[in-house]
Amino acid sequence: MRLLLVEDDDHVAAALSAILKKHGFDVTHARNGEEALQAVLPAANAGRAPFGVVLLDLGLPDQDGYQVCGKIRKLTTTPVIMVTARADVRSRIHGLNLGADDYVTKPYDTGELLARIHAVSRRSAAADPDDSGGGTGGSGGTDEAAALRLGPVTIELSTRRVSVEGAEVQLTRKEFDLLALLAQRPGVVFRREQIISEVWRTSWEGTGRTLEVHVASLRAKLRMPALIETVRGVGYRLVAPAA
Ligand code: CA
């Protein structure tokens, strides 16, 4: 899989590149935001997926990493994983709102990072069957239920579109997966481990905070803070709203 590593620290980049190459990734290194955009542009202009995944350090010398993420997202659907030392929930929500697919906080464990890369690219391949950025391209095509309706919220499973009172809401892949999972059984409590296993395809413990961030982001984007209820110490459940 082709991977774009955006990292201004050459030592960090060299060490990470070596690990990624050992795991079969074809790594392109960009040292700043401008180089990153130049690496993405040619393929994006040709309508192709430039990379299987972008690993984006937020602390860059020339541009704010959030801006770079927003620009990449306008050019291509290639998944973006933000890498940063900014661990607070607010900055993570900001990144996810800009279209980042996931968020890793430094210092991270390499195994964790690899798991995230694989999870994100697997989701990407399933969501874009004609995406040439690695993967088998077989999407399985399970369109069994056209749409789930929960009061004002409509969730179209086949097209992965969500609308509230007819107005489409832009969700990231993980936000959609999380909402679709909870919406399959309104009122039923999903355990945190169960959600993490199904949405992130990992049992990695640190994903817990990411789950909270995604729940917070969903509540905000749908403008329905009560839709997803926190069941303390257990997990979450979707509270079906009145039609
Ligand atoms: Ca940096």
Coordinates of N, CA and C and ligand atoms in Angstrom, one line a residue:
M1 N 0.8 -1.2 0.0 CA 0.0 0.0 0.0 C 0.9 1.3 0.0
R2 N 0.5 2.2 -0.8 CA 1.2 3.5 -0.8 C 0.8 4.4 0.4
L3 N 1.8 4.9 1.0 CA 1.5 5.7 2.2 C 2.2 7.0 2.2
L4 N 1.6 8.1 2.4 CA 2.2 9.4 2.5 C 2.5 9.8 4.0
L5 N 3.8 9.9 4.3 CA 4.1 10.3 5.6 C 4.5 11.8 5.7
V6 N 3.7 12.6 6.4 CA 4.0 14.0 6.4 C 4.5 14.3 7.8
E7 N 5.8 14.6 7.9 CA 6.6 14.7 9.1 C 7.8 15.6 8.9
D8 N 7.9 16.7 9.7 CA 9.0 17.6 9.5 C 10.3 17.1 10.2
D9 N 10.1 16.2 11.2 CA 11.3 15.8 11.9 C 11.9 14.6 11.2
D10 N 13.1 14.8 10.6 CA 13.7 13.8 9.8 C 14.1 12.5 10.6
H11 N 14.4 12.7 11.8 CA 14.7 11.5 12.6 C 13.5 10.6 12.8
V12 N 12.4 11.3 13.2 CA 11.1 10.6 13.4 C 10.7 9.9 12.1
A13 N 10.8 10.7 11.0 CA 10.4 10.2 9.7 C 11.2 9.0 9.3
A14 N 12.5 9.0 9.5 CA 13.4 7.9 9.1 C 13.1 6.6 9.8
A15 N 12.9 6.8 11.2 CA 12.6 5.6 12.0 C 11.3 5.0 11.6
L16 N 10.3 5.9 11.4 CA 8.9 5.4 11.1 C 8.9 4.8 9.7
S17 N 9.6 5.4 8.8 CA 9.6 4.9 7.4 C 10.2 3.5 7.4
A18 N 11.2 3.3 8.2 CA 11.9 2.0 8.2 C 10.9 0.9 8.7
I19 N 10.2 1.3 9.7 CA 9.2 0.3 10.3 C 8.1 0.0 9.3
L20 N 7.6 1.1 8.7 CA 6.5 1.0 7.7 C 6.9 0.2 6.5
K21 N 8.1 0.4 6.0 CA 8.6 -0.3 4.9 C 8.7 -1.8 5.2
K22 N 9.2 -2.1 6.4 CA 9.3 -3.5 6.9 C 7.9 -4.2 6.8
H23 N 6.9 -3.4 7.0 CA 5.5 -3.9 7.0 C 4.9 -3.8 5.6
G24 N 5.7 -3.6 4.6 CA 5.2 -3.7 3.3 C 4.6 -2.4 2.7
F25 N 4.8 -1.3 3.4 CA 4.3 0.0 2.8 C 5.3 0.6 1.9
D26 N 4.7 1.3 0.8 CA 5.5 2.0 -0.1 C 5.4 3.5 0.4
V27 N 6.5 4.0 1.1 CA 6.4 5.2 1.8 C 6.9 6.4 1.0
T28 N 6.1 7.5 0.9 CA 6.6 8.7 0.4 C 6.6 9.7 1.5
H29 N 7.8 10.4 1.6 CA 7.9 11.3 2.8 C 7.8 12.8 2.3
A30 N 6.9 13.5 3.0 CA 6.8 15.0 2.8 C 7.2 15.7 4.1
R31 N 8.0 16.8 3.9 CA 8.6 17.4 5.1 C 7.7 18.6 5.6
N32 N 6.8 19.0 4.8 CA 5.9 20.1 5.2 C 4.6 20.0 4.4
G33 N 3.7 21.0 4.7 CA 2.4 20.9 4.1 C 2.4 21.1 2.6
E34 N 3.3 21.9 2.2 CA 3.4 22.2 0.7 C 3.8 20.9 0.0
E35 N 4.8 20.2 0.5 CA 5.2 19.0 -0.1 C 4.1 17.9 -0.1
A36 N 3.4 17.9 1.0 CA 2.3 17.0 1.1 C 1.2 17.2 0.0
L37 N 0.9 18.5 -0.1 CA -0.2 18.8 -1.1 C 0.4 18.5 -2.6
Q38 N 1.6 18.8 -2.8 CA 2.2 18.5 -4.1 C 2.2 17.0 -4.4
A39 N 2.4 16.2 -3.3 CA 2.4 14.7 -3.5 C 1.0 14.2 -3.8
V40 N 0.0 14.9 -3.3 CA -1.4 14.4 -3.5 C -2.0 14.9 -4.8
L41 N -1.6 16.1 -5.2 CA -2.2 16.7 -6.3 C -2.3 16.0 -7.7
P42 N -1.2 15.4 -8.2 CA -1.2 14.9 -9.5 C -2.3 13.7 -9.7
A43 N -2.2 12.8 -8.7 CA -3.2 11.7 -8.8 C -4.6 12.2 -8.6
A44 N -4.7 13.1 -7.6 CA -6.1 13.6 -7.3 C -6.7 14.3 -8.5
N45 N -5.8 15.1 -9.2 CA -6.3 15.8 -10.4 C -6.7 14.8 -11.5
A46 N -6.1 13.6 -11.5 CA -6.4 12.6 -12.5 C -7.5 11.7 -12.0
G47 N -8.1 12.1 -10.9 CA -9.3 11.3 -10.4 C -8.9 10.0 -9.7
R48 N -7.6 9.8 -9.4 CA -7.2 8.6 -8.8 C -6.9 8.8 -7.3
A49 N -6.9 7.8 -6.5 CA -6.5 7.9 -5.1 C -5.0 7.9 -5.1
P50 N -4.4 9.0 -4.6 CA -2.9 9.1 -4.6 C -2.2 8.1 -3.7
F51 N -2.9 7.9 -2.5 CA -2.2 7.0 -1.5 C -3.3 6.2 -0.9
G52 N -2.9 5.1 -0.2 CA -3.8 4.3 0.5 C -4.2 4.9 1.8
V53 N -3.2 5.7 2.3 CA -3.5 6.4 3.6 C -2.4 7.5 3.7
V54 N -2.8 8.6 4.4 CA -1.9 9.7 4.7 C -1.7 9.8 6.2
L55 N -0.5 9.8 6.7 CA -0.2 10.0 8.1 C 0.3 11.4 8.2
L56 N -0.5 12.2 8.9 CA -0.3 13.7 8.9 C 0.1 14.2 10.3
D57 N 1.4 14.6 10.4 CA 1.8 15.3 11.7 C 1.2 16.7 11.7
L58 N 0.6 17.1 12.8 CA -0.1 18.4 12.9 C 0.9 19.5 13.1
G59 N 2.1 19.3 13.7 CA 3.0 20.3 13.9 C 4.0 20.5 12.8
L60 N 3.6 21.3 11.8 CA 4.5 21.4 10.6 C 5.0 22.8 10.5
P61 N 6.2 23.0 9.8 CA 6.8 24.3 9.8 C 6.1 25.4 9.0
D62 N 5.5 25.0 7.9 CA 4.9 26.0 7.0 C 3.5 26.3 7.1
Q63 N 2.7 25.3 7.5 CA 1.2 25.5 7.5 C 0.7 24.7 8.8
D64 N -0.4 25.1 9.2 CA -1.1 24.4 10.3 C -1.6 23.0 9.8
G65 N -1.3 22.0 10.5 CA -1.6 20.6 10.1 C -3.1 20.5 9.8
Y66 N -4.0 21.2 10.6 CA -5.4 21.1 10.4 C -5.8 21.7 9.0
Q67 N -5.1 22.8 8.6 CA -5.4 23.3 7.3 C -5.0 22.3 6.2
V68 N -3.8 21.7 6.4 CA -3.3 20.7 5.4 C -4.4 19.6 5.3
C69 N -4.9 19.2 6.4 CA -5.9 18.1 6.4 C -7.1 18.5 5.6
G70 N -7.6 19.7 5.9 CA -8.7 20.2 5.1 C -8.5 20.3 3.6
K71 N -7.3 20.7 3.3 CA -7.0 20.8 1.8 C -6.9 19.4 1.2
I72 N -6.2 18.5 1.9 CA -6.1 17.1 1.4 C -7.6 16.6 1.2
R73 N -8.4 16.8 2.2 CA -9.8 16.3 2.1 C -10.6 16.8 0.9
K74 N -10.3 18.1 0.5 CA -10.9 18.7 -0.6 C -10.5 18.0 -1.9
L75 N -9.2 17.5 -1.9 CA -8.7 16.9 -3.1 C -9.0 15.5 -3.3
T76 N -9.1 14.7 -2.2 CA -9.2 13.3 -2.4 C -9.9 12.6 -1.2
T77 N -10.4 11.4 -1.4 CA -11.0 10.7 -0.2 C -10.0 9.8 0.5
T78 N -8.8 9.9 0.1 CA -7.7 9.1 0.8 C -7.8 9.3 2.3
P79 N -7.9 8.2 3.1 CA -8.0 8.4 4.6 C -6.8 9.1 5.1
V80 N -7.1 10.0 6.1 CA -6.0 10.8 6.8 C -6.0 10.4 8.3
I81 N -4.9 10.0 8.8 CA -4.7 9.8 10.2 C -3.8 10.9 10.7
M82 N -4.4 11.7 11.6 CA -3.6 12.8 12.2 C -2.7 12.3 13.3
V83 N -1.5 12.7 13.3 CA -0.5 12.4 14.4 C -0.1 13.6 15.1
T84 N -0.3 13.6 16.4 CA -0.1 14.9 17.1 C 0.2 14.7 18.6
A85 N 0.8 15.7 19.2 CA 1.0 15.7 20.6 C -0.2 16.4 21.3
R86 N -1.0 17.0 20.5 CA -2.2 17.7 21.2 C -3.3 16.7 21.5
A87 N -3.3 16.4 22.8 CA -4.1 15.2 23.2 C -5.5 15.6 23.6
D88 N -5.8 16.9 23.7 CA -7.1 17.3 24.3 C -8.2 17.0 23.3
V89 N -9.4 16.7 23.9 CA -10.5 16.2 23.2 C -10.9 17.3 22.1
R90 N -10.9 18.5 22.5 CA -11.3 19.6 21.6 C -10.5 19.6 20.3
S91 N -9.2 19.5 20.4 CA -8.4 19.5 19.1 C -8.7 18.2 18.3
R92 N -9.0 17.1 19.0 CA -9.3 15.9 18.3 C -10.6 16.1 17.5
I93 N -11.6 16.7 18.2 CA -12.9 16.9 17.5 C -12.7 17.8 16.3
H94 N -11.9 18.8 16.5 CA -11.6 19.7 15.4 C -11.0 19.0 14.2
G95 N -10.0 18.1 14.5 CA -9.4 17.3 13.4 C -10.4 16.4 12.7
L96 N -11.3 15.8 13.5 CA -12.2 14.8 12.9 C -13.3 15.6 12.1
N97 N -13.6 16.8 12.5 CA -14.6 17.7 11.8 C -14.0 18.1 10.4
L98 N -12.6 18.2 10.4 CA -12.0 18.6 9.1 C -11.9 17.4 8.2
G99 N -12.4 16.2 8.6 CA -12.4 15.1 7.7 C -11.3 14.1 8.0
A100 N -10.5 14.2 9.1 CA -9.6 13.2 9.4 C -10.3 11.9 9.8
D101 N -9.8 10.8 9.4 CA -10.4 9.5 9.7 C -10.1 9.0 11.0
D102 N -9.0 9.4 11.5 CA -8.6 8.9 12.9 C -7.5 9.8 13.4
Y103 N -7.1 9.5 14.6 CA -6.3 10.5 15.4 C -5.4 9.6 16.3
V104 N -4.1 9.8 16.2 CA -3.1 9.1 17.0 C -2.3 10.2 17.8
T105 N -2.2 10.0 19.1 CA -1.5 11.0 19.9 C 0.0 10.5 20.2
K106 N 0.9 11.4 20.0 CA 2.3 11.0 20.4 C 2.5 11.0 21.9
P107 N 3.3 10.2 22.5 CA 4.0 9.1 21.8 C 3.1 7.9 21.6
Y108 N 3.2 7.3 20.4 CA 2.3 6.2 20.2 C 3.1 4.9 20.0
D109 N 2.4 3.8 20.2 CA 3.0 2.5 20.1 C 2.9 2.2 18.6
T110 N 4.0 1.6 18.0 CA 4.0 1.3 16.6 C 2.9 0.3 16.2
G111 N 2.7 -0.7 17.1 CA 1.6 -1.7 16.8 C 0.3 -1.0 16.7
E112 N 0.1 0.0 17.6 CA -1.2 0.7 17.6 C -1.4 1.5 16.3
L113 N -0.3 2.1 15.9 CA -0.3 2.9 14.7 C -0.6 2.0 13.5
L114 N 0.0 0.9 13.4 CA -0.2 -0.1 12.3 C -1.6 -0.6 12.3
A115 N -2.2 -0.8 13.5 CA -3.5 -1.3 13.6 C -4.5 -0.2 13.0
R116 N -4.2 1.0 13.4 CA -5.1 2.1 12.9 C -5.0 2.3 11.4
I117 N -3.8 2.2 10.9 CA -3.6 2.3 9.4 C -4.4 1.2 8.7
H118 N -4.3 0.0 9.2 CA -5.0 -1.1 8.5 C -6.5 -1.0 8.7
A119 N -7.0 -0.5 9.8 CA -8.4 -0.4 10.1 C -9.0 0.7 9.1
V120 N -8.3 1.8 9.0 CA -8.7 2.9 8.2 C -8.7 2.6 6.7
S121 N -7.7 1.9 6.3 CA -7.6 1.5 4.9 C -8.6 0.4 4.5
R122 N -8.9 -0.4 5.4 CA -9.9 -1.5 5.2 C -11.3 -0.8 5.0
R123 N -11.6 0.1 5.9 CA -12.9 0.8 5.8 C -12.9 1.6 4.5
S124 N -11.8 2.2 4.1 CA -11.8 3.0 2.9 C -12.0 2.1 1.7
A125 N -11.4 0.9 1.6 CA -11.6 0.0 0.5 C -13.0 -0.4 0.4
A126 N -13.7 -0.6 1.5 CA -15.0 -1.1 1.6 C -16.0 0.0 1.1
A127 N -15.6 1.3 1.5 CA -16.5 2.4 1.2 C -16.3 2.8 -0.3
D128 N -15.1 2.7 -0.9 CA -14.9 3.1 -2.3 C -14.4 1.9 -3.1
P129 N -15.3 1.1 -3.6 CA -14.9 -0.1 -4.2 C -14.0 0.2 -5.5
D130 N -14.2 1.4 -6.1 CA -13.4 1.7 -7.3 C -12.1 2.4 -7.0
D131 N -11.8 2.5 -5.7 CA -10.6 3.2 -5.2 C -9.4 2.3 -5.5
S132 N -8.4 2.8 -6.3 CA -7.3 1.9 -6.6 C -6.2 1.9 -5.6
G133 N -6.4 2.6 -4.5 CA -5.3 2.7 -3.5 C -5.2 1.5 -2.7
G134 N -4.9 0.3 -3.3 CA -4.7 -0.9 -2.5 C -5.9 -1.6 -2.1
G135 N -5.8 -2.7 -1.5 CA -7.0 -3.5 -1.1 C -7.5 -4.3 -2.3
T136 N -8.5 -5.1 -2.1 CA -9.0 -5.9 -3.2 C -10.1 -5.3 -4.0
G137 N -10.7 -4.3 -3.4 CA -11.8 -3.6 -4.1 C -13.1 -4.3 -4.0
G138 N -13.1 -5.4 -3.4 CA -14.4 -6.2 -3.3 C -15.2 -5.6 -2.2
S139 N -16.4 -5.0 -2.5 CA -17.1 -4.3 -1.4 C -18.1 -5.2 -0.8
G140 N -18.4 -6.4 -1.3 CA -19.3 -7.3 -0.7 C -20.8 -7.0 -1.1
G141 N -21.1 -5.7 -1.3 CA -22.4 -5.3 -1.8 C -23.5 -5.8 -0.9
T142 N -23.5 -5.5 0.3 CA -24.7 -5.9 1.2 C -25.6 -4.7 1.4
D143 N -26.6 -4.6 0.5 CA -27.5 -3.4 0.6 C -28.8 -3.9 1.2
E144 N -28.8 -4.8 2.2 CA -30.0 -5.5 2.6 C -31.1 -4.5 3.1
A145 N -30.7 -3.5 3.9 CA -31.7 -2.5 4.3 C -31.4 -1.2 3.7
A146 N -32.3 -0.6 3.0 CA -32.0 0.6 2.3 C -31.7 1.8 3.2
A147 N -32.6 1.9 4.3 CA -32.4 3.0 5.2 C -32.9 2.7 6.6
L148 N -32.3 3.3 7.6 CA -32.8 3.2 8.9 C -33.4 4.6 9.2
R149 N -34.6 4.6 9.8 CA -35.2 5.9 10.1 C -35.5 5.9 11.6
L150 N -35.0 7.0 12.2 CA -35.1 7.2 13.7 C -35.6 8.6 13.9
G151 N -36.9 8.7 13.9 CA -37.5 10.1 14.0 C -37.0 10.9 12.9
P152 N -36.3 12.1 13.1 CA -35.9 12.9 12.0 C -34.6 12.4 11.3
V153 N -34.0 11.4 11.9 CA -32.7 11.0 11.4 C -32.9 9.8 10.4
T154 N -32.3 9.9 9.2 CA -32.4 8.9 8.2 C -30.9 8.4 7.9
I155 N -30.7 7.1 8.0 CA -29.4 6.6 7.8 C -29.5 5.6 6.6
E156 N -28.9 6.0 5.4 CA -28.9 5.2 4.3 C -27.6 4.3 4.3
L157 N -27.9 3.0 4.5 CA -26.7 2.1 4.7 C -25.9 1.9 3.4
S158 N -26.6 1.8 2.3 CA -25.9 1.5 1.0 C -25.1 2.7 0.5
T159 N -25.6 3.9 0.7 CA -24.8 5.1 0.2 C -24.1 5.7 1.3
R160 N -24.3 5.3 2.6 CA -23.6 5.8 3.7 C -23.9 7.3 3.9
R161 N -25.2 7.7 3.6 CA -25.6 9.1 3.8 C -26.5 9.2 5.0
V162 N -26.3 10.3 5.8 CA -27.1 10.5 6.9 C -27.8 11.9 6.8
S163 N -29.1 12.0 7.1 CA -29.7 13.3 7.0 C -30.6 13.5 8.3
V164 N -30.7 14.7 8.7 CA -31.6 15.1 9.8 C -32.7 16.0 9.2
E165 N -33.9 15.6 9.3 CA -35.0 16.4 8.7 C -34.7 16.7 7.2
G166 N -34.2 15.8 6.5 CA -33.9 16.0 5.1 C -32.6 16.6 4.7
A167 N -31.9 17.2 5.7 CA -30.7 17.9 5.5 C -29.5 17.0 5.7
E168 N -28.7 16.8 4.7 CA -27.6 15.9 4.8 C -26.5 16.4 5.8
V169 N -26.0 15.4 6.6 CA -25.0 15.7 7.6 C -23.7 15.0 7.1
Q170 N -22.6 15.7 7.0 CA -21.4 15.1 6.6 C -20.7 14.4 7.8
L171 N -20.6 13.1 7.7 CA -19.9 12.3 8.8 C -18.6 11.7 8.3
T172 N -17.7 11.5 9.2 CA -16.5 10.7 8.8 C -16.9 9.2 8.7
R173 N -16.1 8.4 8.2 CA -16.4 7.0 8.0 C -16.7 6.4 9.4
K174 N -15.8 6.7 10.4 CA -16.0 6.0 11.7 C -17.3 6.6 12.4
E175 N -17.6 7.8 12.2 CA -18.8 8.4 12.8 C -20.0 7.6 12.2
F176 N -20.0 7.4 10.9 CA -21.1 6.7 10.2 C -21.2 5.3 10.8
D177 N -20.0 4.6 10.8 CA -20.0 3.2 11.3 C -20.6 3.1 12.7
L178 N -20.2 4.1 13.5 CA -20.6 4.1 14.9 C -22.1 4.3 15.0
L179 N -22.6 5.3 14.3 CA -24.0 5.6 14.3 C -24.8 4.4 13.7
A180 N -24.4 3.8 12.6 CA -25.1 2.7 12.0 C -25.2 1.5 12.9
L181 N -24.1 1.3 13.7 CA -24.1 0.2 14.6 C -25.1 0.4 15.7
L182 N -25.1 1.5 16.3 CA -26.0 1.8 17.4 C -27.4 1.8 16.9
A183 N -27.6 2.3 15.7 CA -29.0 2.5 15.2 C -29.6 1.2 14.8
Q184 N -28.8 0.1 14.7 CA -29.4 -1.2 14.3 C -30.3 -1.7 15.4
R185 N -30.0 -1.3 16.7 CA -30.8 -1.8 17.8 C -31.0 -0.6 18.8
P186 N -31.9 0.3 18.4 CA -32.2 1.4 19.3 C -32.6 0.9 20.7
G187 N -32.1 1.6 21.7 CA -32.5 1.3 23.1 C -31.6 0.2 23.7
V188 N -30.9 -0.5 22.9 CA -30.0 -1.6 23.4 C -28.6 -1.0 23.7
V189 N -28.1 -1.3 24.9 CA -26.8 -0.8 25.3 C -25.7 -1.7 24.6
F190 N -24.8 -0.9 23.9 CA -23.6 -1.6 23.3 C -22.4 -1.3 24.2
R191 N -21.8 -2.4 24.6 CA -20.6 -2.2 25.4 C -19.5 -1.6 24.6
R192 N -18.6 -0.8 25.4 CA -17.5 -0.1 24.7 C -16.6 -1.1 23.9
E193 N -16.3 -2.2 24.5 CA -15.4 -3.1 23.9 C -16.0 -3.7 22.6
Q194 N -17.3 -3.9 22.6 CA -18.1 -4.4 21.5 C -18.0 -3.3 20.3
I195 N -18.3 -2.0 20.7 CA -18.2 -1.0 19.7 C -16.9 -0.9 19.1
I196 N -15.8 -0.9 19.9 CA -14.5 -0.7 19.5 C -14.1 -1.9 18.5
S197 N -14.5 -3.1 18.9 CA -14.2 -4.2 18.1 C -14.9 -4.1 16.8
E198 N -16.2 -3.7 16.7 CA -16.9 -3.7 15.5 C -16.6 -2.5 14.6
V199 N -16.4 -1.3 15.2 CA -16.1 -0.1 14.4 C -14.6 0.1 14.1
W200 N -13.8 -0.2 15.0 CA -12.3 0.0 14.8 C -11.6 -1.3 14.5
R201 N -12.3 -2.4 14.6 CA -11.7 -3.8 14.3 C -10.5 -4.0 15.1
T202 N -10.5 -3.6 16.3 CA -9.3 -3.8 17.2 C -9.8 -3.9 18.6
S203 N -9.0 -4.5 19.4 CA -9.3 -4.6 20.9 C -8.4 -3.7 21.6
W204 N -7.6 -2.9 20.9 CA -6.6 -2.0 21.5 C -7.3 -1.0 22.5
E205 N -6.8 -1.0 23.7 CA -7.5 -0.3 24.8 C -7.5 1.2 24.6
G206 N -6.5 1.8 24.0 CA -6.4 3.3 23.9 C -7.5 3.8 23.0
T207 N -8.2 2.9 22.3 CA -9.2 3.4 21.4 C -10.4 4.0 22.2
G208 N -10.4 3.8 23.5 CA -11.5 4.2 24.3 C -11.8 5.7 24.2
R209 N -10.7 6.5 24.2 CA -10.8 7.9 24.1 C -11.3 8.4 22.7
T210 N -10.9 7.6 21.7 CA -11.3 7.9 20.4 C -12.8 7.7 20.3
L211 N -13.3 6.7 20.9 CA -14.7 6.4 20.9 C -15.5 7.6 21.5
E212 N -15.0 8.1 22.6 CA -15.7 9.3 23.3 C -15.7 10.5 22.3
V213 N -14.6 10.7 21.6 CA -14.5 11.8 20.7 C -15.5 11.6 19.6
H214 N -15.6 10.4 19.1 CA -16.6 10.2 18.0 C -18.0 10.4 18.4
V215 N -18.3 9.9 19.6 CA -19.7 10.1 20.2 C -20.0 11.6 20.3
A216 N -19.0 12.3 20.9 CA -19.2 13.8 21.1 C -19.4 14.5 19.7
S217 N -18.6 14.1 18.7 CA -18.7 14.7 17.4 C -20.1 14.4 16.8
L218 N -20.5 13.1 16.9 CA -21.8 12.7 16.4 C -23.0 13.6 17.0
R219 N -22.9 13.7 18.3 CA -23.9 14.5 19.0 C -24.0 15.9 18.5
A220 N -22.8 16.5 18.3 CA -22.7 17.8 17.8 C -23.1 18.0 16.4
K221 N -22.6 17.1 15.5 CA -23.0 17.2 14.1 C -24.5 17.0 13.8
L222 N -25.1 16.1 14.5 CA -26.5 15.8 14.3 C -27.4 16.8 15.1
R223 N -26.7 17.6 15.9 CA -27.4 18.6 16.8 C -28.5 17.9 17.6
M224 N -28.1 16.7 18.0 CA -29.1 15.9 18.9 C -28.3 15.3 20.0
P225 N -27.9 16.2 21.0 CA -27.1 15.7 22.1 C -27.6 14.5 22.9
A226 N -29.0 14.3 22.8 CA -29.6 13.3 23.6 C -29.7 12.0 22.8
L227 N -29.4 12.0 21.5 CA -29.6 10.8 20.7 C -28.8 9.6 21.2
I228 N -27.5 9.9 21.5 CA -26.6 8.8 22.0 C -26.4 9.0 23.5
E229 N -26.9 8.0 24.2 CA -26.8 8.1 25.7 C -25.6 7.4 26.2
T230 N -24.9 8.0 27.1 CA -23.8 7.3 27.8 C -24.3 6.5 28.9
V231 N -24.0 5.2 28.9 CA -24.4 4.3 30.1 C -23.1 4.1 30.9
R232 N -23.0 4.8 32.0 CA -21.7 4.9 32.7 C -21.1 3.6 33.0
G233 N -19.9 3.4 32.7 CA -19.2 2.2 33.1 C -19.5 1.0 32.1
V234 N -20.4 1.2 31.2 CA -20.8 0.1 30.3 C -20.5 0.5 28.8
G235 N -21.2 1.5 28.4 CA -21.1 1.9 26.9 C -22.1 2.9 26.5
Y236 N -22.7 2.7 25.4 CA -23.6 3.7 24.8 C -24.8 3.0 24.2
R237 N -25.9 3.8 24.2 CA -27.1 3.3 23.5 C -27.7 4.5 22.8
L238 N -28.4 4.1 21.7 CA -29.1 5.1 20.9 C -30.5 5.2 21.4
V239 N -31.0 6.4 21.8 CA -32.3 6.7 22.2 C -33.1 7.1 21.0
A240 N -34.1 6.3 20.6 CA -34.9 6.6 19.4 C -35.7 7.9 19.7
P241 N -35.5 8.9 18.9 CA -36.2 10.2 19.1 C -37.6 10.0 18.5
A242 N -38.5 10.9 19.0 CA -39.9 10.9 18.5 C -39.9 11.4 17.0
A243 N -40.8 10.8 16.2 CA -40.8 11.2 14.8 C -41.2 12.6 14.6
Ligands
CA1 CA 6.3 18.1 13.7

